[in-house]
Amino acid sequence: GENVGLHLPTLSVQEGDNSIINCAYSNSASDYFIWYKQESGKGPQFIIDIRSNMDKRQGQRVTVLLNKTVKHLSLQIAATQPGDSAVYFCAERDSNSGYALNFGKGTSLLVTP
Amino acid sequence: DGGITQSPKYLFRKEGQNVTLSCEQNLNHDAMYWYRQDPGQGLRLIYYSQIVNDFQKGDIAEGYSVSREKKESFPLTVTSAQKNPTAFYLCASSPHPPLDRARNQPQHFGDGTRLSIL
């Protein structure tokens, strides 16, 4: 079936460096993508989203890149801070097929001082 | 502040018992969702509701039931038929029904209920 997965289950970066978290998806009809951050014992927190008619979108310290050719999504975090340590999930939806957001399994980001 | 409130934060279930998890939102969102998260896993959809008095099964609805009598409330009952209920349960809402394709909006989540078996 369709799936959303992540290339790396864990990522360790030094404080102040840039982080890149990757996500591969398999449904070529997916047209909406979201990145969430989840801290321990809490619910996922919305970070940024992107629609399939775009290939880049920027937020505060975060950038999402979408490459529909290779079905790849990435989240870039600039000047990573200790507070960025969390699990990051990508999610996608094929809006023509209905309701479901399909979540990847997550990447754990650890920021070391 | 507007948000999604889930209660209780921790819940314990005895064998053969039904338990109900509460989810309330004051964001005036139309759509609400219930997800299950197992350790080291992504989220799996249990049920969702687009409007009051209407709800649909997600991917793993067996052993669960829901109601949507009010726009702001979407309680989830974990029944005794759910043989492996231990998990982290997350409620979410979004401004528009998910089938409104022209207005994709992210889902916003509560802080979850952790359910364990006694």
PDB file of C-alpha atoms in Angstrom:
ATOM      1  CA  GLY A   1       0.000   0.000   0.000  1.00  0.00           C
ATOM      2  CA  GLU A   2       0.950   3.652   0.008  1.00  0.00           C
ATOM      3  CA  ASN A   3       3.350   4.701   2.701  1.00  0.00           C
ATOM      4  CA  VAL A   4       5.215   7.638   4.022  1.00  0.00           C
ATOM      5  CA  GLY A   5       8.608   6.965   5.514  1.00  0.00           C
ATOM      6  CA  LEU A   6      11.710   8.678   6.740  1.00  0.00           C
ATOM      7  CA  HIS A   7      15.262   8.104   5.622  1.00  0.00           C
ATOM      8  CA  LEU A   8      16.857   8.438   9.077  1.00  0.00           C
ATOM      9  CA  PRO A   9      15.218   7.423  12.352  1.00  0.00           C
ATOM     10  CA  THR A  10      17.573   9.585  14.459  1.00  0.00           C
ATOM     11  CA  LEU A  11      19.547  12.734  13.766  1.00  0.00           C
ATOM     12  CA  SER A  12      22.063  14.343  16.096  1.00  0.00           C
ATOM     13  CA  VAL A  13      23.245  17.902  15.430  1.00  0.00           C
ATOM     14  CA  GLN A  14      25.202  20.501  17.312  1.00  0.00           C
ATOM     15  CA  GLU A  15      23.537  23.626  18.571  1.00  0.00           C
ATOM     16  CA  GLY A  16      23.757  26.364  15.971  1.00  0.00           C
ATOM     17  CA  ASP A  17      24.087  24.007  13.016  1.00  0.00           C
ATOM     18  CA  ASN A  18      21.411  23.589  10.385  1.00  0.00           C
ATOM     19  CA  SER A  19      19.304  20.420  10.446  1.00  0.00           C
ATOM     20  CA  ILE A  20      17.759  18.609   7.515  1.00  0.00           C
ATOM     21  CA  ILE A  21      15.086  15.980   8.062  1.00  0.00           C
ATOM     22  CA  ASN A  22      14.014  13.957   5.065  1.00  0.00           C
ATOM     23  CA  CYS A  23      10.807  12.185   4.135  1.00  0.00           C
ATOM     24  CA  ALA A  24       9.939   9.957   1.188  1.00  0.00           C
ATOM     25  CA  TYR A  25       6.400   9.342   0.068  1.00  0.00           C
ATOM     26  CA  SER A  26       5.094   6.900  -2.472  1.00  0.00           C
ATOM     27  CA  ASN A  27       1.707   8.254  -3.519  1.00  0.00           C
ATOM     28  CA  SER A  28       2.255  10.388  -6.597  1.00  0.00           C
ATOM     29  CA  ALA A  29      -1.269  11.793  -6.181  1.00  0.00           C
ATOM     30  CA  SER A  30      -0.462  13.346  -2.792  1.00  0.00           C
ATOM     31  CA  ASP A  31      -1.130  17.060  -2.978  1.00  0.00           C
ATOM     32  CA  TYR A  32      -0.779  18.349   0.579  1.00  0.00           C
ATOM     33  CA  PHE A  33       2.101  17.880   3.002  1.00  0.00           C
ATOM     34  CA  ILE A  34       2.634  18.839   6.620  1.00  0.00           C
ATOM     35  CA  TRP A  35       5.513  18.720   9.080  1.00  0.00           C
ATOM     36  CA  TYR A  36       4.790  18.224  12.765  1.00  0.00           C
ATOM     37  CA  LYS A  37       7.026  18.378  15.845  1.00  0.00           C
ATOM     38  CA  GLN A  38       6.244  16.139  18.800  1.00  0.00           C
ATOM     39  CA  GLU A  39       7.858  16.559  22.195  1.00  0.00           C
ATOM     40  CA  SER A  40       7.804  13.761  24.718  1.00  0.00           C
ATOM     41  CA  GLY A  41       4.357  13.204  26.230  1.00  0.00           C
ATOM     42  CA  LYS A  42       2.716  15.869  24.090  1.00  0.00           C
ATOM     43  CA  GLY A  43       0.660  16.000  20.938  1.00  0.00           C
ATOM     44  CA  PRO A  44       2.147  16.862  17.540  1.00  0.00           C
ATOM     45  CA  GLN A  45       2.611  20.564  16.954  1.00  0.00           C
ATOM     46  CA  PHE A  46       2.106  21.999  13.470  1.00  0.00           C
ATOM     47  CA  ILE A  47       5.296  23.450  12.001  1.00  0.00           C
ATOM     48  CA  ILE A  48       4.713  24.153   8.326  1.00  0.00           C
ATOM     49  CA  ASP A  49       2.742  22.862   5.369  1.00  0.00           C
ATOM     50  CA  ILE A  50       3.089  22.931   1.623  1.00  0.00           C
ATOM     51  CA  ARG A  51       0.801  22.234  -1.298  1.00  0.00           C
ATOM     52  CA  SER A  52       1.884  20.310  -4.349  1.00  0.00           C
ATOM     53  CA  ASN A  53       1.777  23.389  -6.572  1.00  0.00           C
ATOM     54  CA  MET A  54       4.791  24.729  -4.663  1.00  0.00           C
ATOM     55  CA  ASP A  55       8.331  23.409  -4.272  1.00  0.00           C
ATOM     56  CA  LYS A  56       9.481  25.550  -1.376  1.00  0.00           C
ATOM     57  CA  ARG A  57       7.940  27.328   1.547  1.00  0.00           C
ATOM     58  CA  GLN A  58       9.632  29.217   4.358  1.00  0.00           C
ATOM     59  CA  GLY A  59       8.616  29.898   7.908  1.00  0.00           C
ATOM     60  CA  GLN A  60      10.439  31.184  10.921  1.00  0.00           C
ATOM     61  CA  ARG A  61      13.791  29.305  10.904  1.00  0.00           C
ATOM     62  CA  VAL A  62      12.180  26.469   8.939  1.00  0.00           C
ATOM     63  CA  THR A  63      11.984  25.697   5.251  1.00  0.00           C
ATOM     64  CA  VAL A  64      10.112  22.869   3.581  1.00  0.00           C
ATOM     65  CA  LEU A  65      11.235  21.631   0.186  1.00  0.00           C
ATOM     66  CA  LEU A  66       9.097  19.431  -2.019  1.00  0.00           C
ATOM     67  CA  ASN A  67      10.485  17.454  -4.945  1.00  0.00           C
ATOM     68  CA  LYS A  68       7.541  15.827  -6.675  1.00  0.00           C
ATOM     69  CA  THR A  69       9.746  14.203  -9.295  1.00  0.00           C
ATOM     70  CA  VAL A  70      11.386  11.921  -6.761  1.00  0.00           C
ATOM     71  CA  LYS A  71       8.544  12.136  -4.208  1.00  0.00           C
ATOM     72  CA  HIS A  72      10.724  13.626  -1.505  1.00  0.00           C
ATOM     73  CA  LEU A  73      10.010  16.148   1.203  1.00  0.00           C
ATOM     74  CA  SER A  74      12.507  17.782   3.533  1.00  0.00           C
ATOM     75  CA  LEU A  75      12.410  20.059   6.545  1.00  0.00           C
ATOM     76  CA  GLN A  76      15.328  22.379   7.098  1.00  0.00           C
ATOM     77  CA  ILE A  77      15.807  24.003  10.490  1.00  0.00           C
ATOM     78  CA  ALA A  78      18.246  26.883  10.611  1.00  0.00           C
ATOM     79  CA  ALA A  79      20.470  27.531  13.627  1.00  0.00           C
ATOM     80  CA  THR A  80      19.151  24.515  15.511  1.00  0.00           C
ATOM     81  CA  GLN A  81      18.482  25.119  19.192  1.00  0.00           C
ATOM     82  CA  PRO A  82      18.156  22.709  22.136  1.00  0.00           C
ATOM     83  CA  GLY A  83      14.417  23.402  22.134  1.00  0.00           C
ATOM     84  CA  ASP A  84      14.224  21.887  18.668  1.00  0.00           C
ATOM     85  CA  SER A  85      14.973  18.442  20.112  1.00  0.00           C
ATOM     86  CA  ALA A  86      11.879  16.354  19.411  1.00  0.00           C
ATOM     87  CA  VAL A  87      10.438  13.797  17.015  1.00  0.00           C
ATOM     88  CA  TYR A  88       9.483  15.213  13.635  1.00  0.00           C
ATOM     89  CA  PHE A  89       6.742  13.686  11.492  1.00  0.00           C
ATOM     90  CA  CYS A  90       5.847  14.296   7.919  1.00  0.00           C
ATOM     91  CA  ALA A  91       2.287  13.696   6.788  1.00  0.00           C
ATOM     92  CA  GLU A  92       0.682  13.703   3.379  1.00  0.00           C
ATOM     93  CA  ARG A  93      -2.748  13.576   1.881  1.00  0.00           C
ATOM     94  CA  ASP A  94      -4.205  12.829  -1.490  1.00  0.00           C
ATOM     95  CA  SER A  95      -7.124  15.222  -1.320  1.00  0.00           C
ATOM     96  CA  ASN A  96      -8.896  13.491  -4.174  1.00  0.00           C
ATOM     97  CA  SER A  97      -9.109  10.251  -2.262  1.00  0.00           C
ATOM     98  CA  GLY A  98     -10.592  11.718   0.854  1.00  0.00           C
ATOM     99  CA  TYR A  99      -9.884  12.341   4.445  1.00  0.00           C
ATOM    100  CA  ALA A 100      -6.775  10.560   5.567  1.00  0.00           C
ATOM    101  CA  LEU A 101      -3.541  12.178   6.598  1.00  0.00           C
ATOM    102  CA  ASN A 102      -0.862   9.516   6.170  1.00  0.00           C
ATOM    103  CA  PHE A 103       1.903   9.882   8.763  1.00  0.00           C
ATOM    104  CA  GLY A 104       5.488   8.729   8.596  1.00  0.00           C
ATOM    105  CA  LYS A 105       7.098   7.026  11.591  1.00  0.00           C
ATOM    106  CA  GLY A 106       9.110  10.050  12.673  1.00  0.00           C
ATOM    107  CA  THR A 107      12.708  11.186  12.993  1.00  0.00           C
ATOM    108  CA  SER A 108      14.161  11.914  16.409  1.00  0.00           C
ATOM    109  CA  LEU A 109      16.235  15.103  16.388  1.00  0.00           C
ATOM    110  CA  LEU A 110      18.748  15.532  19.207  1.00  0.00           C
ATOM    111  CA  VAL A 111      20.490  18.869  19.565  1.00  0.00           C
ATOM    112  CA  THR A 112      23.707  18.767  21.538  1.00  0.00           C
ATOM    113  CA  PRO A 113      25.358  21.827  23.088  1.00  0.00           C
TER     114      PRO A 113
ATOM    115  CA  ASP B   1      -6.559  30.747  24.563  1.00  0.00           C
ATOM    116  CA  GLY B   2      -8.155  28.502  21.967  1.00  0.00           C
ATOM    117  CA  GLY B   3      -7.105  24.918  21.842  1.00  0.00           C
ATOM    118  CA  ILE B   4      -7.881  21.238  22.178  1.00  0.00           C
ATOM    119  CA  THR B   5      -8.209  19.712  25.626  1.00  0.00           C
ATOM    120  CA  GLN B   6      -7.910  15.984  26.182  1.00  0.00           C
ATOM    121  CA  SER B   7      -8.665  14.323  29.479  1.00  0.00           C
ATOM    122  CA  PRO B   8      -7.598  12.482  31.438  1.00  0.00           C
ATOM    123  CA  LYS B   9      -3.872  12.611  30.722  1.00  0.00           C
ATOM    124  CA  TYR B  10      -3.442   9.050  32.028  1.00  0.00           C
ATOM    125  CA  LEU B  11      -6.088   6.318  32.129  1.00  0.00           C
ATOM    126  CA  PHE B  12      -6.075   2.737  33.263  1.00  0.00           C
ATOM    127  CA  ARG B  13      -8.466   0.093  32.036  1.00  0.00           C
ATOM    128  CA  LYS B  14      -9.412  -3.178  33.651  1.00  0.00           C
ATOM    129  CA  GLU B  15     -10.155  -6.300  31.653  1.00  0.00           C
ATOM    130  CA  GLY B  16     -13.645  -6.205  30.153  1.00  0.00           C
ATOM    131  CA  GLN B  17     -14.132  -2.538  30.904  1.00  0.00           C
ATOM    132  CA  ASN B  18     -15.127   0.234  28.531  1.00  0.00           C
ATOM    133  CA  VAL B  19     -13.397   3.578  29.016  1.00  0.00           C
ATOM    134  CA  THR B  20     -14.142   6.959  27.477  1.00  0.00           C
ATOM    135  CA  LEU B  21     -11.553   9.546  26.508  1.00  0.00           C
ATOM    136  CA  SER B  22     -12.647  13.157  26.364  1.00  0.00           C
ATOM    137  CA  CYS B  23     -11.756  15.657  23.647  1.00  0.00           C
ATOM    138  CA  GLU B  24     -13.014  19.253  23.682  1.00  0.00           C
ATOM    139  CA  GLN B  25     -12.060  22.073  21.321  1.00  0.00           C
ATOM    140  CA  ASN B  26     -12.909  25.776  21.461  1.00  0.00           C
ATOM    141  CA  LEU B  27     -11.462  26.587  18.043  1.00  0.00           C
ATOM    142  CA  ASN B  28     -14.862  26.420  16.330  1.00  0.00           C
ATOM    143  CA  HIS B  29     -13.450  23.758  14.030  1.00  0.00           C
ATOM    144  CA  ASP B  30     -15.817  21.644  11.952  1.00  0.00           C
ATOM    145  CA  ALA B  31     -13.757  18.483  11.731  1.00  0.00           C
ATOM    146  CA  MET B  32     -12.403  16.342  14.559  1.00  0.00           C
ATOM    147  CA  TYR B  33     -10.246  13.215  14.547  1.00  0.00           C
ATOM    148  CA  TRP B  34      -8.982  10.462  16.808  1.00  0.00           C
ATOM    149  CA  TYR B  35      -5.580   8.845  16.289  1.00  0.00           C
ATOM    150  CA  ARG B  36      -3.710   6.074  18.011  1.00  0.00           C
ATOM    151  CA  GLN B  37       0.069   6.247  18.438  1.00  0.00           C
ATOM    152  CA  ASP B  38       2.139   3.221  19.444  1.00  0.00           C
ATOM    153  CA  PRO B  39       5.789   3.540  20.609  1.00  0.00           C
ATOM    154  CA  GLY B  40       8.128   4.475  17.798  1.00  0.00           C
ATOM    155  CA  GLN B  41       5.256   4.609  15.326  1.00  0.00           C
ATOM    156  CA  GLY B  42       3.378   7.189  13.370  1.00  0.00           C
ATOM    157  CA  LEU B  43      -0.262   8.038  13.932  1.00  0.00           C
ATOM    158  CA  ARG B  44      -3.099   5.816  12.762  1.00  0.00           C
ATOM    159  CA  LEU B  45      -6.605   7.166  12.251  1.00  0.00           C
ATOM    160  CA  ILE B  46      -9.390   5.603  14.337  1.00  0.00           C
ATOM    161  CA  TYR B  47     -12.429   7.783  13.571  1.00  0.00           C
ATOM    162  CA  TYR B  48     -13.157  11.201  12.194  1.00  0.00           C
ATOM    163  CA  SER B  49     -16.133  13.546  12.092  1.00  0.00           C
ATOM    164  CA  GLN B  50     -16.802  16.303   9.606  1.00  0.00           C
ATOM    165  CA  ILE B  51     -19.961  17.711  11.180  1.00  0.00           C
ATOM    166  CA  VAL B  52     -22.157  17.248  14.218  1.00  0.00           C
ATOM    167  CA  ASN B  53     -24.033  13.939  14.354  1.00  0.00           C
ATOM    168  CA  ASP B  54     -21.859  12.445  11.638  1.00  0.00           C
ATOM    169  CA  PHE B  55     -18.675  10.390  11.828  1.00  0.00           C
ATOM    170  CA  GLN B  56     -16.759   7.868   9.737  1.00  0.00           C
ATOM    171  CA  LYS B  57     -14.441   4.959  10.492  1.00  0.00           C
ATOM    172  CA  GLY B  58     -10.739   5.375   9.939  1.00  0.00           C
ATOM    173  CA  ASP B  59      -8.172   2.668   9.355  1.00  0.00           C
ATOM    174  CA  ILE B  60      -8.366   0.990  12.775  1.00  0.00           C
ATOM    175  CA  ALA B  61     -11.920   1.567  14.051  1.00  0.00           C
ATOM    176  CA  GLU B  62     -12.544  -1.957  15.378  1.00  0.00           C
ATOM    177  CA  GLY B  63     -13.013  -1.963  19.153  1.00  0.00           C
ATOM    178  CA  TYR B  64     -13.677   1.781  19.320  1.00  0.00           C
ATOM    179  CA  SER B  65     -16.774   3.962  19.203  1.00  0.00           C
ATOM    180  CA  VAL B  66     -17.369   7.710  19.024  1.00  0.00           C
ATOM    181  CA  SER B  67     -20.155  10.286  19.160  1.00  0.00           C
ATOM    182  CA  ARG B  68     -20.413  13.869  17.935  1.00  0.00           C
ATOM    183  CA  GLU B  69     -23.421  15.419  19.636  1.00  0.00           C
ATOM    184  CA  LYS B  70     -21.818  18.860  19.907  1.00  0.00           C
ATOM    185  CA  LYS B  71     -19.423  20.662  17.603  1.00  0.00           C
ATOM    186  CA  GLU B  72     -16.865  21.150  20.348  1.00  0.00           C
ATOM    187  CA  SER B  73     -16.829  17.599  21.696  1.00  0.00           C
ATOM    188  CA  PHE B  74     -15.761  14.259  20.192  1.00  0.00           C
ATOM    189  CA  PRO B  75     -15.411  11.564  22.892  1.00  0.00           C
ATOM    190  CA  LEU B  76     -13.801   8.216  22.110  1.00  0.00           C
ATOM    191  CA  THR B  77     -14.849   4.993  23.855  1.00  0.00           C
ATOM    192  CA  VAL B  78     -12.358   2.154  23.964  1.00  0.00           C
ATOM    193  CA  THR B  79     -14.496  -0.940  24.316  1.00  0.00           C
ATOM    194  CA  SER B  80     -13.651  -4.338  25.765  1.00  0.00           C
ATOM    195  CA  ALA B  81     -13.539  -5.604  22.174  1.00  0.00           C
ATOM    196  CA  GLN B  82     -10.277  -3.701  21.664  1.00  0.00           C
ATOM    197  CA  LYS B  83      -7.814  -6.389  22.773  1.00  0.00           C
ATOM    198  CA  ASN B  84      -4.681  -4.271  22.641  1.00  0.00           C
ATOM    199  CA  PRO B  85      -5.746  -0.831  23.866  1.00  0.00           C
ATOM    200  CA  THR B  86      -2.452   0.259  25.431  1.00  0.00           C
ATOM    201  CA  ALA B  87      -1.370   3.307  23.420  1.00  0.00           C
ATOM    202  CA  PHE B  88      -1.191   7.080  23.294  1.00  0.00           C
ATOM    203  CA  TYR B  89      -4.464   8.520  21.989  1.00  0.00           C
ATOM    204  CA  LEU B  90      -4.473  11.840  20.192  1.00  0.00           C
ATOM    205  CA  CYS B  91      -7.425  14.010  19.273  1.00  0.00           C
ATOM    206  CA  ALA B  92      -7.171  16.603  16.515  1.00  0.00           C
ATOM    207  CA  SER B  93      -9.362  19.159  14.799  1.00  0.00           C
ATOM    208  CA  SER B  94      -9.236  21.168  11.601  1.00  0.00           C
ATOM    209  CA  PRO B  95     -11.210  24.185  10.379  1.00  0.00           C
ATOM    210  CA  HIS B  96     -12.770  22.522   7.411  1.00  0.00           C
ATOM    211  CA  PRO B  97     -13.989  19.051   6.574  1.00  0.00           C
ATOM    212  CA  PRO B  98     -11.215  17.005   5.025  1.00  0.00           C
ATOM    213  CA  LEU B  99     -13.139  16.496   1.844  1.00  0.00           C
ATOM    214  CA  ASP B 100     -13.169  20.240   1.172  1.00  0.00           C
ATOM    215  CA  ARG B 101     -10.217  19.874  -1.128  1.00  0.00           C
ATOM    216  CA  ALA B 102      -9.961  23.517  -2.012  1.00  0.00           C
ATOM    217  CA  ARG B 103      -9.184  24.451   1.548  1.00  0.00           C
ATOM    218  CA  ASN B 104      -6.536  22.120   2.842  1.00  0.00           C
ATOM    219  CA  GLN B 105      -5.800  22.979   6.429  1.00  0.00           C
ATOM    220  CA  PRO B 106      -3.511  21.295   8.946  1.00  0.00           C
ATOM    221  CA  GLN B 107      -4.933  19.359  11.817  1.00  0.00           C
ATOM    222  CA  HIS B 108      -4.197  20.700  15.294  1.00  0.00           C
ATOM    223  CA  PHE B 109      -3.661  18.239  18.130  1.00  0.00           C
ATOM    224  CA  GLY B 110      -4.360  17.963  21.825  1.00  0.00           C
ATOM    225  CA  ASP B 111      -1.733  16.678  24.265  1.00  0.00           C
ATOM    226  CA  GLY B 112      -3.039  13.139  24.315  1.00  0.00           C
ATOM    227  CA  THR B 113      -4.290  10.496  26.747  1.00  0.00           C
ATOM    228  CA  ARG B 114      -2.051   7.582  27.644  1.00  0.00           C
ATOM    229  CA  LEU B 115      -4.138   4.454  28.172  1.00  0.00           C
ATOM    230  CA  SER B 116      -2.744   1.415  29.955  1.00  0.00           C
ATOM    231  CA  ILE B 117      -4.138  -1.940  31.052  1.00  0.00           C
ATOM    232  CA  LEU B 118      -4.272  -2.862  34.729  1.00  0.00           C
TER     233      LEU B 118
END
